Amino acid sequence: MRIVWAVFVKDLRVEWRSRETLAPMCVFGLLVVFLFNFAFETAREETLRLLPGLLWIAFAFAGILGFNRSFAVERENACLEGMTLAPVDPSAIFAGKMLANLVFLGVTEAAVVFAAAVWYIFSFWPSLPGLASILFSGTLGYAALGTIFGAVAANTRMREVMLPVLQFPVAFWVLILAVDATSDALRGAASKQVVGGLLRVAGVSVVYTVVSLLLFEYVLED
């Protein structure tokens, strides 16, 4: 846990000093919501139908910016090689990186949801507990995938292109289930239906997280 905490705090400190990850992620997410505001009508029926997909599109593409930076900064001064040679469990490095990405995505999601509430004149308060649980569960799985694929793409020449090409086909299930569960929460579906959607998202996210945790050692070796 000390190694996990050290990697997590280090990433937060680097971001606090450079501000090269969180700011672009938030700006990109807000820009997506802002542009779609002009593309679709803001009637309540249209909002309920389109908003879940819009939110997760913004989260997914904003996350790509953060995942690219997560391991790109480690290439400078051979930091990634130093991590590989350190006498620590690779899973601890993965967990620290994933937690940092989870925080960055969480802050971005809060900004995007607030902007969507303002621009679409939509109140999230009635569905906030269920929505927050769904967002956390979906973001956990997506951050796990983004962390391991960010490490894979960091060793390629075209990492900005390779990361979404590699990640999106695998992240399809967590994203599509998260959109479906978010739609149920926003339209006020029965509690049983919302909980069922949440459990499906959480189940897929746990599988992605565990598999990523187990495979990260081989990614570092390559």
PDB file of N, CA and C in Angstrom, residues 72-146:
ATOM      1  N   ALA A  72       3.214   8.660 -20.714  1.00  0.00           N
ATOM      2  CA  ALA A  72       4.092   9.445 -21.581  1.00  0.00           C
ATOM      3  C   ALA A  72       5.109  10.221 -20.743  1.00  0.00           C
ATOM      4  N   VAL A  73       4.666  10.746 -19.587  1.00  0.00           N
ATOM      5  CA  VAL A  73       5.592  11.499 -18.734  1.00  0.00           C
ATOM      6  C   VAL A  73       6.660  10.590 -18.140  1.00  0.00           C
ATOM      7  N   GLU A  74       6.363   9.291 -18.006  1.00  0.00           N
ATOM      8  CA  GLU A  74       7.339   8.370 -17.436  1.00  0.00           C
ATOM      9  C   GLU A  74       8.452   8.019 -18.421  1.00  0.00           C
ATOM     10  N   ARG A  75       8.272   8.320 -19.687  1.00  0.00           N
ATOM     11  CA  ARG A  75       9.308   8.042 -20.680  1.00  0.00           C
ATOM     12  C   ARG A  75      10.464   9.027 -20.562  1.00  0.00           C
ATOM     13  N   GLU A  76      10.199  10.201 -20.006  1.00  0.00           N
ATOM     14  CA  GLU A  76      11.254  11.195 -19.849  1.00  0.00           C
ATOM     15  C   GLU A  76      12.246  10.738 -18.775  1.00  0.00           C
ATOM     16  N   ASN A  77      13.519  10.904 -19.060  1.00  0.00           N
ATOM     17  CA  ASN A  77      14.596  10.546 -18.124  1.00  0.00           C
ATOM     18  C   ASN A  77      14.544   9.073 -17.711  1.00  0.00           C
ATOM     19  N   ALA A  78      13.990   8.222 -18.576  1.00  0.00           N
ATOM     20  CA  ALA A  78      13.944   6.766 -18.332  1.00  0.00           C
ATOM     21  C   ALA A  78      13.248   6.421 -17.026  1.00  0.00           C
ATOM     22  N   CYS A  79      12.220   7.180 -16.673  1.00  0.00           N
ATOM     23  CA  CYS A  79      11.495   6.903 -15.427  1.00  0.00           C
ATOM     24  C   CYS A  79      10.769   5.559 -15.491  1.00  0.00           C
ATOM     25  N   LEU A  80      10.236   5.208 -16.660  1.00  0.00           N
ATOM     26  CA  LEU A  80       9.522   3.948 -16.795  1.00  0.00           C
ATOM     27  C   LEU A  80      10.463   2.762 -16.583  1.00  0.00           C
ATOM     28  N   GLU A  81      11.695   2.869 -17.095  1.00  0.00           N
ATOM     29  CA  GLU A  81      12.670   1.811 -16.860  1.00  0.00           C
ATOM     30  C   GLU A  81      13.028   1.713 -15.385  1.00  0.00           C
ATOM     31  N   GLY A  82      13.098   2.875 -14.730  1.00  0.00           N
ATOM     32  CA  GLY A  82      13.378   2.870 -13.298  1.00  0.00           C
ATOM     33  C   GLY A  82      12.283   2.183 -12.508  1.00  0.00           C
ATOM     34  N   MET A  83      11.023   2.424 -12.886  1.00  0.00           N
ATOM     35  CA  MET A  83       9.911   1.741 -12.233  1.00  0.00           C
ATOM     36  C   MET A  83       9.984   0.236 -12.448  1.00  0.00           C
ATOM     37  N   THR A  84      10.358  -0.156 -13.672  1.00  0.00           N
ATOM     38  CA  THR A  84      10.442  -1.577 -13.987  1.00  0.00           C
ATOM     39  C   THR A  84      11.522  -2.271 -13.162  1.00  0.00           C
ATOM     40  N   LEU A  85      12.647  -1.584 -12.942  1.00  0.00           N
ATOM     41  CA  LEU A  85      13.768  -2.172 -12.210  1.00  0.00           C
ATOM     42  C   LEU A  85      13.606  -2.084 -10.697  1.00  0.00           C
ATOM     43  N   ALA A  86      12.671  -1.271 -10.232  1.00  0.00           N
ATOM     44  CA  ALA A  86      12.489  -1.124  -8.792  1.00  0.00           C
ATOM     45  C   ALA A  86      12.009  -2.447  -8.177  1.00  0.00           C
ATOM     46  N   PRO A  87      12.469  -2.783  -6.982  1.00  0.00           N
ATOM     47  CA  PRO A  87      12.072  -4.048  -6.338  1.00  0.00           C
ATOM     48  C   PRO A  87      10.692  -3.967  -5.702  1.00  0.00           C
ATOM     49  N   VAL A  88       9.695  -3.732  -6.527  1.00  0.00           N
ATOM     50  CA  VAL A  88       8.313  -3.616  -6.034  1.00  0.00           C
ATOM     51  C   VAL A  88       7.407  -4.447  -6.936  1.00  0.00           C
ATOM     52  N   ASP A  89       6.256  -4.777  -6.426  1.00  0.00           N
ATOM     53  CA  ASP A  89       5.271  -5.525  -7.197  1.00  0.00           C
ATOM     54  C   ASP A  89       4.703  -4.630  -8.301  1.00  0.00           C
ATOM     55  N   PRO A  90       4.755  -5.047  -9.563  1.00  0.00           N
ATOM     56  CA  PRO A  90       4.193  -4.216 -10.640  1.00  0.00           C
ATOM     57  C   PRO A  90       2.734  -3.861 -10.429  1.00  0.00           C
ATOM     58  N   SER A  91       1.982  -4.724  -9.737  1.00  0.00           N
ATOM     59  CA  SER A  91       0.574  -4.423  -9.492  1.00  0.00           C
ATOM     60  C   SER A  91       0.408  -3.181  -8.634  1.00  0.00           C
ATOM     61  N   ALA A  92       1.390  -2.886  -7.767  1.00  0.00           N
ATOM     62  CA  ALA A  92       1.323  -1.678  -6.950  1.00  0.00           C
ATOM     63  C   ALA A  92       1.479  -0.426  -7.810  1.00  0.00           C
ATOM     64  N   ILE A  93       2.368  -0.507  -8.805  1.00  0.00           N
ATOM     65  CA  ILE A  93       2.530   0.619  -9.735  1.00  0.00           C
ATOM     66  C   ILE A  93       1.241   0.830 -10.517  1.00  0.00           C
ATOM     67  N   PHE A  94       0.675  -0.277 -10.981  1.00  0.00           N
ATOM     68  CA  PHE A  94      -0.581  -0.182 -11.730  1.00  0.00           C
ATOM     69  C   PHE A  94      -1.682   0.440 -10.879  1.00  0.00           C
ATOM     70  N   ALA A  95      -1.815  -0.002  -9.629  1.00  0.00           N
ATOM     71  CA  ALA A  95      -2.875   0.503  -8.758  1.00  0.00           C
ATOM     72  C   ALA A  95      -2.713   1.993  -8.500  1.00  0.00           C
ATOM     73  N   GLY A  96      -1.480   2.441  -8.270  1.00  0.00           N
ATOM     74  CA  GLY A  96      -1.253   3.865  -8.051  1.00  0.00           C
ATOM     75  C   GLY A  96      -1.588   4.701  -9.264  1.00  0.00           C
ATOM     76  N   LYS A  97      -1.176   4.216 -10.445  1.00  0.00           N
ATOM     77  CA  LYS A  97      -1.486   4.925 -11.686  1.00  0.00           C
ATOM     78  C   LYS A  97      -2.995   4.943 -11.931  1.00  0.00           C
ATOM     79  N   MET A  98      -3.647   3.814 -11.708  1.00  0.00           N
ATOM     80  CA  MET A  98      -5.085   3.738 -11.950  1.00  0.00           C
ATOM     81  C   MET A  98      -5.851   4.674 -11.022  1.00  0.00           C
ATOM     82  N   LEU A  99      -5.445   4.753  -9.755  1.00  0.00           N
ATOM     83  CA  LEU A  99      -6.120   5.653  -8.817  1.00  0.00           C
ATOM     84  C   LEU A  99      -5.966   7.116  -9.240  1.00  0.00           C
ATOM     85  N   ALA A 100      -4.781   7.476  -9.726  1.00  0.00           N
ATOM     86  CA  ALA A 100      -4.581   8.851 -10.201  1.00  0.00           C
ATOM     87  C   ALA A 100      -5.477   9.137 -11.409  1.00  0.00           C
ATOM     88  N   ASN A 101      -5.537   8.190 -12.346  1.00  0.00           N
ATOM     89  CA  ASN A 101      -6.422   8.368 -13.498  1.00  0.00           C
ATOM     90  C   ASN A 101      -7.887   8.424 -13.076  1.00  0.00           C
ATOM     91  N   LEU A 102      -8.226   7.658 -12.058  1.00  0.00           N
ATOM     92  CA  LEU A 102      -9.598   7.656 -11.553  1.00  0.00           C
ATOM     93  C   LEU A 102      -9.961   9.025 -10.977  1.00  0.00           C
ATOM     94  N   VAL A 103      -9.034   9.632 -10.261  1.00  0.00           N
ATOM     95  CA  VAL A 103      -9.272  10.965  -9.699  1.00  0.00           C
ATOM     96  C   VAL A 103      -9.424  12.003 -10.809  1.00  0.00           C
ATOM     97  N   PHE A 104      -8.524  11.960 -11.792  1.00  0.00           N
ATOM     98  CA  PHE A 104      -8.600  12.918 -12.892  1.00  0.00           C
ATOM     99  C   PHE A 104      -9.926  12.787 -13.653  1.00  0.00           C
ATOM    100  N   LEU A 105     -10.326  11.537 -13.910  1.00  0.00           N
ATOM    101  CA  LEU A 105     -11.597  11.324 -14.600  1.00  0.00           C
ATOM    102  C   LEU A 105     -12.775  11.764 -13.737  1.00  0.00           C
ATOM    103  N   GLY A 106     -12.697  11.520 -12.436  1.00  0.00           N
ATOM    104  CA  GLY A 106     -13.779  11.921 -11.543  1.00  0.00           C
ATOM    105  C   GLY A 106     -13.985  13.423 -11.533  1.00  0.00           C
ATOM    106  N   VAL A 107     -12.888  14.171 -11.482  1.00  0.00           N
ATOM    107  CA  VAL A 107     -12.992  15.637 -11.519  1.00  0.00           C
ATOM    108  C   VAL A 107     -13.569  16.097 -12.851  1.00  0.00           C
ATOM    109  N   THR A 108     -13.115  15.484 -13.939  1.00  0.00           N
ATOM    110  CA  THR A 108     -13.639  15.826 -15.271  1.00  0.00           C
ATOM    111  C   THR A 108     -15.128  15.537 -15.358  1.00  0.00           C
ATOM    112  N   GLU A 109     -15.550  14.392 -14.842  1.00  0.00           N
ATOM    113  CA  GLU A 109     -16.959  14.025 -14.889  1.00  0.00           C
ATOM    114  C   GLU A 109     -17.815  14.998 -14.081  1.00  0.00           C
ATOM    115  N   ALA A 110     -17.323  15.433 -12.933  1.00  0.00           N
ATOM    116  CA  ALA A 110     -18.077  16.400 -12.135  1.00  0.00           C
ATOM    117  C   ALA A 110     -18.267  17.703 -12.908  1.00  0.00           C
ATOM    118  N   ALA A 111     -17.212  18.156 -13.589  1.00  0.00           N
ATOM    119  CA  ALA A 111     -17.316  19.387 -14.376  1.00  0.00           C
ATOM    120  C   ALA A 111     -18.273  19.216 -15.549  1.00  0.00           C
ATOM    121  N   VAL A 112     -18.217  18.061 -16.213  1.00  0.00           N
ATOM    122  CA  VAL A 112     -19.080  17.815 -17.377  1.00  0.00           C
ATOM    123  C   VAL A 112     -20.539  17.713 -16.954  1.00  0.00           C
ATOM    124  N   VAL A 113     -20.815  17.001 -15.858  1.00  0.00           N
ATOM    125  CA  VAL A 113     -22.196  16.866 -15.386  1.00  0.00           C
ATOM    126  C   VAL A 113     -22.760  18.227 -14.985  1.00  0.00           C
ATOM    127  N   PHE A 114     -21.952  19.034 -14.324  1.00  0.00           N
ATOM    128  CA  PHE A 114     -22.416  20.379 -13.949  1.00  0.00           C
ATOM    129  C   PHE A 114     -22.719  21.215 -15.189  1.00  0.00           C
ATOM    130  N   ALA A 115     -21.827  21.148 -16.196  1.00  0.00           N
ATOM    131  CA  ALA A 115     -22.057  21.911 -17.427  1.00  0.00           C
ATOM    132  C   ALA A 115     -23.302  21.415 -18.148  1.00  0.00           C
ATOM    133  N   ALA A 116     -23.520  20.102 -18.164  1.00  0.00           N
ATOM    134  CA  ALA A 116     -24.708  19.552 -18.821  1.00  0.00           C
ATOM    135  C   ALA A 116     -25.978  20.004 -18.105  1.00  0.00           C
ATOM    136  N   ALA A 117     -25.928  20.076 -16.785  1.00  0.00           N
ATOM    137  CA  ALA A 117     -27.096  20.532 -16.031  1.00  0.00           C
ATOM    138  C   ALA A 117     -27.445  21.975 -16.370  1.00  0.00           C
ATOM    139  N   VAL A 118     -26.418  22.788 -16.590  1.00  0.00           N
ATOM    140  CA  VAL A 118     -26.648  24.208 -16.896  1.00  0.00           C
ATOM    141  C   VAL A 118     -27.113  24.395 -18.335  1.00  0.00           C
ATOM    142  N   TRP A 119     -26.397  23.800 -19.279  1.00  0.00           N
ATOM    143  CA  TRP A 119     -26.684  24.042 -20.686  1.00  0.00           C
ATOM    144  C   TRP A 119     -27.944  23.331 -21.164  1.00  0.00           C
ATOM    145  N   TYR A 120     -28.234  22.169 -20.595  1.00  0.00           N
ATOM    146  CA  TYR A 120     -29.426  21.430 -21.007  1.00  0.00           C
ATOM    147  C   TYR A 120     -30.618  21.688 -20.091  1.00  0.00           C
ATOM    148  N   ILE A 121     -30.412  22.545 -19.088  1.00  0.00           N
ATOM    149  CA  ILE A 121     -31.476  22.901 -18.138  1.00  0.00           C
ATOM    150  C   ILE A 121     -32.101  21.618 -17.576  1.00  0.00           C
ATOM    151  N   PHE A 122     -31.235  20.780 -17.044  1.00  0.00           N
ATOM    152  CA  PHE A 122     -31.666  19.465 -16.557  1.00  0.00           C
ATOM    153  C   PHE A 122     -31.160  19.289 -15.129  1.00  0.00           C
ATOM    154  N   SER A 123     -32.031  18.814 -14.241  1.00  0.00           N
ATOM    155  CA  SER A 123     -31.659  18.599 -12.846  1.00  0.00           C
ATOM    156  C   SER A 123     -31.253  17.145 -12.615  1.00  0.00           C
ATOM    157  N   PHE A 124     -30.041  16.959 -12.100  1.00  0.00           N
ATOM    158  CA  PHE A 124     -29.551  15.619 -11.774  1.00  0.00           C
ATOM    159  C   PHE A 124     -29.841  15.222 -10.334  1.00  0.00           C
ATOM    160  N   TRP A 125     -30.363  16.134  -9.532  1.00  0.00           N
ATOM    161  CA  TRP A 125     -30.539  15.858  -8.103  1.00  0.00           C
ATOM    162  C   TRP A 125     -31.424  14.649  -7.814  1.00  0.00           C
ATOM    163  N   PRO A 126     -32.567  14.486  -8.472  1.00  0.00           N
ATOM    164  CA  PRO A 126     -33.413  13.326  -8.134  1.00  0.00           C
ATOM    165  C   PRO A 126     -32.726  11.976  -8.353  1.00  0.00           C
ATOM    166  N   SER A 127     -31.828  11.907  -9.312  1.00  0.00           N
ATOM    167  CA  SER A 127     -31.169  10.632  -9.630  1.00  0.00           C
ATOM    168  C   SER A 127     -29.705  10.617  -9.227  1.00  0.00           C
ATOM    169  N   LEU A 128     -29.269  11.589  -8.407  1.00  0.00           N
ATOM    170  CA  LEU A 128     -27.851  11.743  -8.121  1.00  0.00           C
ATOM    171  C   LEU A 128     -27.224  10.533  -7.429  1.00  0.00           C
ATOM    172  N   PRO A 129     -27.841   9.930  -6.390  1.00  0.00           N
ATOM    173  CA  PRO A 129     -27.192   8.766  -5.750  1.00  0.00           C
ATOM    174  C   PRO A 129     -26.940   7.612  -6.717  1.00  0.00           C
ATOM    175  N   GLY A 130     -27.961   7.233  -7.480  1.00  0.00           N
ATOM    176  CA  GLY A 130     -27.777   6.158  -8.443  1.00  0.00           C
ATOM    177  C   GLY A 130     -26.805   6.537  -9.540  1.00  0.00           C
ATOM    178  N   LEU A 131     -26.893   7.777 -10.018  1.00  0.00           N
ATOM    179  CA  LEU A 131     -26.008   8.237 -11.079  1.00  0.00           C
ATOM    180  C   LEU A 131     -24.556   8.229 -10.616  1.00  0.00           C
ATOM    181  N   ALA A 132     -24.307   8.700  -9.390  1.00  0.00           N
ATOM    182  CA  ALA A 132     -22.938   8.728  -8.867  1.00  0.00           C
ATOM    183  C   ALA A 132     -22.361   7.314  -8.756  1.00  0.00           C
ATOM    184  N   SER A 133     -23.178   6.374  -8.321  1.00  0.00           N
ATOM    185  CA  SER A 133     -22.705   4.985  -8.211  1.00  0.00           C
ATOM    186  C   SER A 133     -22.378   4.398  -9.570  1.00  0.00           C
ATOM    187  N   ILE A 134     -23.225   4.689 -10.556  1.00  0.00           N
ATOM    188  CA  ILE A 134     -22.986   4.185 -11.912  1.00  0.00           C
ATOM    189  C   ILE A 134     -21.734   4.817 -12.510  1.00  0.00           C
ATOM    190  N   LEU A 135     -21.573   6.122 -12.315  1.00  0.00           N
ATOM    191  CA  LEU A 135     -20.396   6.802 -12.843  1.00  0.00           C
ATOM    192  C   LEU A 135     -19.121   6.241 -12.227  1.00  0.00           C
ATOM    193  N   PHE A 136     -19.137   6.005 -10.912  1.00  0.00           N
ATOM    194  CA  PHE A 136     -17.943   5.472 -10.254  1.00  0.00           C
ATOM    195  C   PHE A 136     -17.627   4.066 -10.759  1.00  0.00           C
ATOM    196  N   SER A 137     -18.645   3.225 -10.856  1.00  0.00           N
ATOM    197  CA  SER A 137     -18.423   1.850 -11.295  1.00  0.00           C
ATOM    198  C   SER A 137     -17.901   1.805 -12.727  1.00  0.00           C
ATOM    199  N   GLY A 138     -18.547   2.563 -13.623  1.00  0.00           N
ATOM    200  CA  GLY A 138     -18.090   2.580 -15.011  1.00  0.00           C
ATOM    201  C   GLY A 138     -16.718   3.195 -15.167  1.00  0.00           C
ATOM    202  N   THR A 139     -16.449   4.258 -14.407  1.00  0.00           N
ATOM    203  CA  THR A 139     -15.152   4.921 -14.501  1.00  0.00           C
ATOM    204  C   THR A 139     -14.038   4.038 -13.982  1.00  0.00           C
ATOM    205  N   LEU A 140     -14.325   3.220 -12.982  1.00  0.00           N
ATOM    206  CA  LEU A 140     -13.307   2.306 -12.445  1.00  0.00           C
ATOM    207  C   LEU A 140     -12.813   1.346 -13.520  1.00  0.00           C
ATOM    208  N   GLY A 141     -13.745   0.699 -14.217  1.00  0.00           N
ATOM    209  CA  GLY A 141     -13.340  -0.219 -15.274  1.00  0.00           C
ATOM    210  C   GLY A 141     -12.658   0.490 -16.425  1.00  0.00           C
ATOM    211  N   TYR A 142     -13.167   1.660 -16.782  1.00  0.00           N
ATOM    212  CA  TYR A 142     -12.584   2.405 -17.896  1.00  0.00           C
ATOM    213  C   TYR A 142     -11.188   2.907 -17.541  1.00  0.00           C
ATOM    214  N   ALA A 143     -10.992   3.343 -16.293  1.00  0.00           N
ATOM    215  CA  ALA A 143      -9.671   3.796 -15.864  1.00  0.00           C
ATOM    216  C   ALA A 143      -8.677   2.638 -15.825  1.00  0.00           C
ATOM    217  N   ALA A 144      -9.135   1.447 -15.422  1.00  0.00           N
ATOM    218  CA  ALA A 144      -8.245   0.283 -15.411  1.00  0.00           C
ATOM    219  C   ALA A 144      -7.770  -0.042 -16.827  1.00  0.00           C
ATOM    220  N   LEU A 145      -8.700  -0.052 -17.780  1.00  0.00           N
ATOM    221  CA  LEU A 145      -8.325  -0.312 -19.165  1.00  0.00           C
ATOM    222  C   LEU A 145      -7.420   0.789 -19.714  1.00  0.00           C
ATOM    223  N   GLY A 146      -7.764   2.035 -19.397  1.00  0.00           N
ATOM    224  CA  GLY A 146      -6.960   3.151 -19.881  1.00  0.00           C
ATOM    225  C   GLY A 146      -5.545   3.114 -19.342  1.00  0.00           C
TER     226      GLY A 146
END
